[in-house]
XYZ file of C-alpha atoms in Angstrom:
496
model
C 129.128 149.243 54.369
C 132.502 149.995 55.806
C 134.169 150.344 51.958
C 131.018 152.658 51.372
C 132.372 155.414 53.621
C 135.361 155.916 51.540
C 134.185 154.931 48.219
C 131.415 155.113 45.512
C 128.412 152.303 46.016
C 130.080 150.768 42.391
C 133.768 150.580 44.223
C 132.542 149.495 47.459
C 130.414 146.776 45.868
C 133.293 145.504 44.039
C 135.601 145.895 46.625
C 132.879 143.808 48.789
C 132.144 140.697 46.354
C 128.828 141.912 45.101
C 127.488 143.219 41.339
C 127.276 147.308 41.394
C 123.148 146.033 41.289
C 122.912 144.648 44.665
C 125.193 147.470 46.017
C 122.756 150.103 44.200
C 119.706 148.106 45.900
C 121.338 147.719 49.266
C 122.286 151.568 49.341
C 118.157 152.371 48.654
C 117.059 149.390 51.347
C 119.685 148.324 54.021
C 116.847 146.102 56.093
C 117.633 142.605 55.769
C 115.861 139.568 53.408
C 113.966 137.866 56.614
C 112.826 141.767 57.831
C 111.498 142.922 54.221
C 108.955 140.046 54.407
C 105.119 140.610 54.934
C 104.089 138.813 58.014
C 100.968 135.961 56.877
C 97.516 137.590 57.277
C 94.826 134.619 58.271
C 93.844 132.450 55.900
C 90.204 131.733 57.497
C 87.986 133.858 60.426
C 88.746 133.373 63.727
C 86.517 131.114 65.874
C 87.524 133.186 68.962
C 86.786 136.814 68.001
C 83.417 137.433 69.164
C 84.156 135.816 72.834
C 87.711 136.252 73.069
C 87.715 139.676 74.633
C 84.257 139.935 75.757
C 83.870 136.275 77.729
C 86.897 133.956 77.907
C 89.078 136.916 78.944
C 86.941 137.775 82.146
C 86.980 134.344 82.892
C 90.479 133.224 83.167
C 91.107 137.064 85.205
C 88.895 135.157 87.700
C 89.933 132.002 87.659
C 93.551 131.615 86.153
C 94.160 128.255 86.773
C 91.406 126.783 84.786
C 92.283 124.199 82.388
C 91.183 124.933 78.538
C 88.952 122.070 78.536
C 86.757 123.525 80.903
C 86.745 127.163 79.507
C 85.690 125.399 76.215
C 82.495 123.793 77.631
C 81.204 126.654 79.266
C 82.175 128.479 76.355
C 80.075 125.845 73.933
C 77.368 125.770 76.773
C 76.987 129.486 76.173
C 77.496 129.667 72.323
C 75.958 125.805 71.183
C 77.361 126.904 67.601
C 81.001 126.672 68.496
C 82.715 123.705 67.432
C 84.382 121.586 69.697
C 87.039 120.938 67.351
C 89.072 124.952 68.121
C 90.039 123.216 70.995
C 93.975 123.583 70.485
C 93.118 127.223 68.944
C 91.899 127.983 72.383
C 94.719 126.156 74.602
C 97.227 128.256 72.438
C 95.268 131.360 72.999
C 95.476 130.825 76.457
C 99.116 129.658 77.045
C 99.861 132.973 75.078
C 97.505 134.831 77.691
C 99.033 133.562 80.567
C 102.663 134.403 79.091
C 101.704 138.098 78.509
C 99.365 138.818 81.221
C 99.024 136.154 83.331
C 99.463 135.428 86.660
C 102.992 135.602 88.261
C 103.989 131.556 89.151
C 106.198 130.249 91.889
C 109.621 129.929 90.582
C 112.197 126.987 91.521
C 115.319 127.645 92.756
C 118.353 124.926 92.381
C 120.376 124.635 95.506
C 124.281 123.841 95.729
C 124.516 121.536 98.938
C 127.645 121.166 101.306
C 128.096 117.852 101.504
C 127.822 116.298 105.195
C 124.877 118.919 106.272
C 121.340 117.906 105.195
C 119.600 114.960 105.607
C 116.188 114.127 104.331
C 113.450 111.621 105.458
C 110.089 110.892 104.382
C 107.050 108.451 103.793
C 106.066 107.636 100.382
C 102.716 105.364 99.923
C 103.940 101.390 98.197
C 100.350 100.231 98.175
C 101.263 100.927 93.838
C 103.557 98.033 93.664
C 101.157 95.389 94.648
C 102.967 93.318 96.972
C 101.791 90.055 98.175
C 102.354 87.764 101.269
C 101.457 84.591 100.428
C 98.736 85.861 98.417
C 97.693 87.912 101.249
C 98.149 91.911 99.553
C 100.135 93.753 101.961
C 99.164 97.511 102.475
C 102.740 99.413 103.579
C 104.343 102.377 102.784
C 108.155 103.054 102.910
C 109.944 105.486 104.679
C 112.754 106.898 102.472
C 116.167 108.695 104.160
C 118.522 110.770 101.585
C 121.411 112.768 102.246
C 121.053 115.799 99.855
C 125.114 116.130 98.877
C 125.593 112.969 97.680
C 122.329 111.047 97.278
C 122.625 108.102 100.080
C 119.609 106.400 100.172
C 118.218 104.272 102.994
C 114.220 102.863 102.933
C 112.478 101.028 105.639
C 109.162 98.938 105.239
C 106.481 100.408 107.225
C 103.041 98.419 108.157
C 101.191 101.288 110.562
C 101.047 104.909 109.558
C 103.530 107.898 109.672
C 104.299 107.606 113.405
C 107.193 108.486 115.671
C 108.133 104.752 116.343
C 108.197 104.195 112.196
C 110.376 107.543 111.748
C 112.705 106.420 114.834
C 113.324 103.046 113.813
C 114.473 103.724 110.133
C 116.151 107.004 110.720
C 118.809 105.010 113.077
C 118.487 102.296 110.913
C 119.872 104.763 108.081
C 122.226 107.021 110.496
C 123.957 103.456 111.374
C 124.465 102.028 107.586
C 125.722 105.480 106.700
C 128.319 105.425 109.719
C 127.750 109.156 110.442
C 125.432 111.603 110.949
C 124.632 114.841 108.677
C 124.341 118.189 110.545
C 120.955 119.039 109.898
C 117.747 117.129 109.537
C 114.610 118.044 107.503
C 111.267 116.483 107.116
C 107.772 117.590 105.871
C 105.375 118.223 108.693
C 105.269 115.003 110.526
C 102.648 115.014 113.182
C 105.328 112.475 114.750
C 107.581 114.888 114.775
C 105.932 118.411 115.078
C 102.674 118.929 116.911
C 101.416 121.498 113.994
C 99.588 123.853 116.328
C 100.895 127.041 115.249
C 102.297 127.524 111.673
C 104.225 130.074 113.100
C 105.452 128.311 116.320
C 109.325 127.912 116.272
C 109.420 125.404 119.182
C 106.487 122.914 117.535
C 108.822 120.230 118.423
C 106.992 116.826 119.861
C 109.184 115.929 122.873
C 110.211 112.205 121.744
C 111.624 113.650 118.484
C 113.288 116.555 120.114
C 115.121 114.615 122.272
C 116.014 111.537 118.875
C 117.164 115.229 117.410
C 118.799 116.004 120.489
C 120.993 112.386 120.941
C 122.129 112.659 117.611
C 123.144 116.199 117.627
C 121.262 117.210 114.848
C 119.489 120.357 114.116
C 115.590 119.810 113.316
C 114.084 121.679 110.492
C 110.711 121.186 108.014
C 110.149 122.755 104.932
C 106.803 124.565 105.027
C 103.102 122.855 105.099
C 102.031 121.942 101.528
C 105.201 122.849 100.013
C 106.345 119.785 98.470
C 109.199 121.416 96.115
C 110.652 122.527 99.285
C 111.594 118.483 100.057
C 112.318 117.816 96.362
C 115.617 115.939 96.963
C 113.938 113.389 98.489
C 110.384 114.068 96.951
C 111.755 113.387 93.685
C 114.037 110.128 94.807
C 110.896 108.766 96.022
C 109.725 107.920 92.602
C 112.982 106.823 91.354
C 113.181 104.240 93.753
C 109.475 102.902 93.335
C 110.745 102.478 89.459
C 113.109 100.609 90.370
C 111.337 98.306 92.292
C 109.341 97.979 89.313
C 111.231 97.061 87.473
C 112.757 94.705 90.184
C 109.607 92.915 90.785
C 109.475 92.668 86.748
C 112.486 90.637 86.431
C 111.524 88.748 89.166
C 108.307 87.690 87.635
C 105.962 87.910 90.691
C 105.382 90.653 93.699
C 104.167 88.183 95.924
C 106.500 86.667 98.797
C 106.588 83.886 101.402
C 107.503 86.095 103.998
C 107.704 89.897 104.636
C 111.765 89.218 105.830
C 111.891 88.682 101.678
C 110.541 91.532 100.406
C 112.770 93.736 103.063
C 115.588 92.085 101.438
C 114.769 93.237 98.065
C 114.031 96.385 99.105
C 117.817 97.017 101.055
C 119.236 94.921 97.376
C 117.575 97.547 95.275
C 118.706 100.673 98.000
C 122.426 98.867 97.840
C 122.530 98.997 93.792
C 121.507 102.346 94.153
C 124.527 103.482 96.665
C 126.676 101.759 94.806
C 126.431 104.141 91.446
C 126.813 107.091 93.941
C 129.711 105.418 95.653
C 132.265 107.470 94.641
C 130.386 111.343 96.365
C 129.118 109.243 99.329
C 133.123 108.206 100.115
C 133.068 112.344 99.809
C 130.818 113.133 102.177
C 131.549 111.147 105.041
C 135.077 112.893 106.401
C 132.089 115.512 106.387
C 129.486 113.825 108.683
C 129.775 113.820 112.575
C 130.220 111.018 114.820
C 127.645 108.625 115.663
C 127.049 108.379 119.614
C 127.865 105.467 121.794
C 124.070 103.609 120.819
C 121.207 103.830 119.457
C 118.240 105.512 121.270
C 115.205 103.870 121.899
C 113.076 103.364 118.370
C 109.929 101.831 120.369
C 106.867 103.056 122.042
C 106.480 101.245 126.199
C 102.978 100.281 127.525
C 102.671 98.479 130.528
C 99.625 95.964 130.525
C 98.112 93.146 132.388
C 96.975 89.848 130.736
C 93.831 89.254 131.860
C 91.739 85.665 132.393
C 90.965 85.227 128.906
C 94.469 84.639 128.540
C 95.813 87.815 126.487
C 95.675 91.420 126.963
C 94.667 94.474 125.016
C 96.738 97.144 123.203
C 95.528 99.546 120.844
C 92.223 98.301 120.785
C 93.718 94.418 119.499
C 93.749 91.896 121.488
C 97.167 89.830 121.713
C 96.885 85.852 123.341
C 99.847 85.378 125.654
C 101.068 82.242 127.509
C 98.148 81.261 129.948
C 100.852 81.277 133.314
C 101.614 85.037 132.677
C 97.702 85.529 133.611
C 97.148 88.230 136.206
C 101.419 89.390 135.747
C 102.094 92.847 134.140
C 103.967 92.789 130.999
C 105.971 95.626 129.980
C 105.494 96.277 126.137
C 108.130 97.526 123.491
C 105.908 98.659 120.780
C 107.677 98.677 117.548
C 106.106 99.404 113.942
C 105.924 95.590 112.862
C 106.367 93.872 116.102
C 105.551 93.931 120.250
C 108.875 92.694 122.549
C 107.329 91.843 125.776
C 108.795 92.039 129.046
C 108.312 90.132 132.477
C 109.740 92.568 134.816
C 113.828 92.707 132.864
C 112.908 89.120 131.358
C 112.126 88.864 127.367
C 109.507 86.929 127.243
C 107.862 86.696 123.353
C 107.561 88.563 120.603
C 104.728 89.542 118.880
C 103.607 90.386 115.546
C 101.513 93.852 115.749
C 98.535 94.003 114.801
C 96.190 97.144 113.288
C 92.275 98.144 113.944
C 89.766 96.506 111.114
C 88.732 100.135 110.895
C 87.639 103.114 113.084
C 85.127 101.609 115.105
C 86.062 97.676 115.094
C 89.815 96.538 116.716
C 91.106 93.162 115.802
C 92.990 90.081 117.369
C 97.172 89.053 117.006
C 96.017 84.883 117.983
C 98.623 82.135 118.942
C 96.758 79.127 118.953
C 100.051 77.503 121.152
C 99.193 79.702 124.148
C 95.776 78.791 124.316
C 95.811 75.194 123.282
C 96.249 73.280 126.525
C 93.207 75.377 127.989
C 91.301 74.581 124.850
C 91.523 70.813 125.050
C 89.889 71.226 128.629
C 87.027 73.074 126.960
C 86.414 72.082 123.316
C 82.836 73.621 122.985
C 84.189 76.811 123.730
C 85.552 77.111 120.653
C 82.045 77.407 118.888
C 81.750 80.609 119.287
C 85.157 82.076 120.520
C 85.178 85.460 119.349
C 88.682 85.432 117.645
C 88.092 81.331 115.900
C 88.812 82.480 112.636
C 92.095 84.268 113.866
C 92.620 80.584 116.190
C 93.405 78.608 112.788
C 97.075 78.923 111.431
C 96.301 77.556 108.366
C 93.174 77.550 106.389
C 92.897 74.095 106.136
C 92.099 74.031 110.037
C 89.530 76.172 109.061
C 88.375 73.900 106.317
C 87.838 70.778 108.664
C 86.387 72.698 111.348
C 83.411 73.887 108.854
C 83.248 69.861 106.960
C 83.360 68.632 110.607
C 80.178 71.007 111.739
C 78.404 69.858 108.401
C 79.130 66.328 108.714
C 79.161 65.397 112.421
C 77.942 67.890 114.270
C 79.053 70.502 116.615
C 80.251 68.635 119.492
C 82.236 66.602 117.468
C 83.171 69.108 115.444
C 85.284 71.284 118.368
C 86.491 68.160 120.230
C 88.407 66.847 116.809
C 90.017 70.541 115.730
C 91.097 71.100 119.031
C 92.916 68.189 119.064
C 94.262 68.436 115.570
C 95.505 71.660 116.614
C 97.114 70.036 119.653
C 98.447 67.721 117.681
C 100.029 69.844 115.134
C 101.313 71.733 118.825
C 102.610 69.037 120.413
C 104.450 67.264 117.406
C 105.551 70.288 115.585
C 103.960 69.211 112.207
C 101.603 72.449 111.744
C 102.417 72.536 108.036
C 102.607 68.850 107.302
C 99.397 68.291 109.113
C 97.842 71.165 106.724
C 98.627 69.275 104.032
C 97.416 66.286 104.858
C 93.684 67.361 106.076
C 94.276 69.308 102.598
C 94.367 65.930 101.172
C 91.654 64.567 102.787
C 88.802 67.455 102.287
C 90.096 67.268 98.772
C 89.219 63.377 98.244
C 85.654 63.973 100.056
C 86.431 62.897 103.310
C 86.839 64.126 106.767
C 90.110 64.370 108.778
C 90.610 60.531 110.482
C 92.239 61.806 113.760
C 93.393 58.512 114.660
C 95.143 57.704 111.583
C 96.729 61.099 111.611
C 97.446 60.735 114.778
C 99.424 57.490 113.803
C 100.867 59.080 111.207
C 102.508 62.150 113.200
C 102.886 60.611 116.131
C 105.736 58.617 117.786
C 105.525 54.781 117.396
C 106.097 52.592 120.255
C 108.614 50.588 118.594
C 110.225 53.404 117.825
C 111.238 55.165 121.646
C 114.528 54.097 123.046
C 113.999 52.051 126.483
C 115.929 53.295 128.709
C 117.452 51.423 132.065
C 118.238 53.575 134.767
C 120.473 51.447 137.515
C 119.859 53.346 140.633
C 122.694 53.715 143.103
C 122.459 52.483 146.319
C 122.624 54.863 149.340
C 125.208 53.871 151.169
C 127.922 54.511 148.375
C 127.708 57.806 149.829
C 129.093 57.178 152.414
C 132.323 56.759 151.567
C 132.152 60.502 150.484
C 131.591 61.444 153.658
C 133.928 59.240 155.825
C 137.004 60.697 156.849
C 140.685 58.676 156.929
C 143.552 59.450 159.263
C 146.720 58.709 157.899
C 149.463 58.462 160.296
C 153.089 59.644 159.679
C 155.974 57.457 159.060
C 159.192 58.173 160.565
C 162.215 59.386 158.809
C 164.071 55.811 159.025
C 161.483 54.319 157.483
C 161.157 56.738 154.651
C 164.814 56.327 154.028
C 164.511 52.538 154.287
């Protein structure tokens, strides 16, 4: 077209490459091949264009979020004849709706982070994974720290719910494997954390976190209620690591564990091999974070209670068995997630493992049969119908006997023999050992022989040491006491 403005459409052409023809024919129709063709007219009715306009429209104005599915079986409950197969004919019709005249949508917006200023923690439910304790399922959930810059991780098993002690605990627990802290700190609206009385309050701070906030010099924020995009750094890393636990728990061959101190490690294995592939922008960020203080802040919940006659006192609506010579002493409790440290006065005494509420209107029992043993064996029969027997037995195989024992022999004897297997298994430190072997004996149809297993647990005679002690006599201390003069030689005789 440029040659054309100087020459003839038969130079230009030639000038250009092309036959005079196609100059000729360009010069009468400049449009291009792909514009001069005739867009495709249908090729069969449409199944939409009597309710298009006149029903489905109306609809989705009201509602805009319904799904196709359901416009196309109100649609078919209306007009029997349609056929359910225009299905994707009516999700495209309505994707192309909403992209014309729909409704305006929430739009993302990606965020360049400084590294060494936000930090992120959540909860994130790991019921999904199926974890076991010896066989026992184990219904936790994990709380998850991230720094947003350079994607530290940190996760925490958690037994109870979303509380202040559980957010406490693994937010130092990530603050002091990081070695630093990040400027700011953002959560979702923890009830631990903000008392959610006002959406629009700007002080909705709950004191205890305030003042965690406050030790560590960092400033609180949440993003807002319902808004889950707004936490997507860690929202999103929360899946992540569940896959990888997965997949962790694949290779392993089994989620079930002997202890929960197992499964924690794999957990902090599987948040290591994750740190490690960011290794290289964590090393960035921490010349960025602040100082950690002198020590930690308290991560615990403190009750004071009183352990009562029947040899245990109540927390939380579960009842805990203590040692029976703390009865009528006050115990001061450190209540942690997982776990109750108790006190006598500045003196550790025990620790507990916590316990949680059968449900709303039933509490439960946390039952050492070692602190109530020795008052047991003075009162057998009240085991019949202690309310926390099934909690009593360590082992299930106690539990086994005790029911063969009631069948076979009677209540009576029944109580008298557990009680002192269990004393036994006390007293000789063979709880497991003496599992198995009532194990053995239920299993080969007959009942636990306490003598024998007394024989075989107990300490033979031949086997103590005898031991002579030769008593001093009194008077040998005597000579302790007695004092000796000693005179002074002369000087002659020293010389001499």
């Amino acid at each position: 077209m440029s040659y054309r403005k100087n020459h003839g459409t038969d130079v230009a052409a030639a000038k250009a490459g092309f036959s005079p023809a196609t100059g000729f024919r360009i010069e009468n129709d400049p449009r291009l091949p792909s514009h001069k063709h005739k867009p495709r007219s249908r090729r069969r009715p449409d199944p939409l264009a009597e309710v298009w306009e006149a029903e489905i429209m109306p609809i989705l104005k009201a509602a805009p979020g319904l799904r196709a599915i359901a416009v196309l079986e109100e649609i078919r409950r209306r007009h029997p004849e349609i056929s359910p197969g225009i299905r994707r004919t009516l999700e495209r019709r309505m994707r192309a709706w909403r992209a014309l005249a729909g409704p305006e949508q929430d739009v993302i917006f990606r965020q360049e982070h400084e590294p060494g200023r936000l930090g992120l923690s959540d909860f994130t439910d790991a019921n999904g994974l199926g974890i076991t304790i010896c066989g026992v399922a184990l219904p936790h959930r994990l709380y998850h720290f991230r720094l947003a810059f350079s994607g530290f991780e940190h996760a925490h098993v958690v037994l109870g719910g979303e509380s202040f002690v559980a957010l406490a605990e693994g937010l130092q627990n990530a603050l002091w494997a990081l070695g630093g802290v990040p400027h700011e700190h953002r959560s979702d609206s923890l009830s631990a954390a903000f008392r959610n009385l006002d959406r629009d309050a700007q002080d909705d701070l709950t004191q205890r976190y305030q003042a965690l906030m406050r030790h560590y010099g960092m400033t609180p924020t949440r993003n807002n209620l319902g808004v889950a995009h707004e936490n997507g750094s860690i929202e999103s890393a929360h899946g992540h690591l569940k896959r990888a636990l997965e997949d962790a728990l694949l290779l392993r061959g089994s989620g079930d564990f002997d202890d929960l101190d197992g499964y924690r490690r794999l957990v902090d294995e599987i948040v290591g091999r994750r740190n490690a592939h960011a290794r290289k922008r964590i090393e960035l960020e921490r010349p960025k974070l602040t100082q950690l203080p002198k020590r930690r802040t308290a991560d615990y919940e403190e009750k004071i209670v009183t352990v009562t006659s029947s040899g245990g006192f109540i927390l939380r609506r579960i009842f805990y068995t203590a040692p029976s010579r703390l009865i009528g002493h006050r115990l001061r409790i450190h209540l942690y997630d997982d776990r109750l440290d108790c006190f006598l006065g500045s003196t550790p005494m025990m620790t507990l493992r916590r316990g949680r509420p059968l449900s709303n209107s039933k509490g439960g029992h946390i039952v050492d049969y070692r602190h109530v043993i020795h008052a047991l064996r003075r009162k057998p029969m009240a085991l019949l119908n202690l309310v926390y027997r099934s909690q009593l037995f360590p082992r299930p195989a106690y539990a086994r006997a005790f029911e063969a024992l009631r069948a076979e022999a009677g209540d009576k004897t029944a109580c008298k023999v557990t009680v002192e297997l269990l004393a036994l298994a006390h007293d000789r430190g063979c709880e497991a050992e003496l599992a198995s072997a009532i194990n053995a004996e239920l299993e080969a149809s007959r009942l636990p022989d306490l003598a024998a297993l007394r024989g075989r647990f107990g300490p033979t005679p031949g086997s103590l040491p005898v031991i002579e002690v030769n008593l001093v006599p009194l008077n040998a201390y005597d000579v302790l006491a007695a004092v000796h003069a000693i005179e002074p030689t002369s000087s002659l005789e020293v010389i001499a």
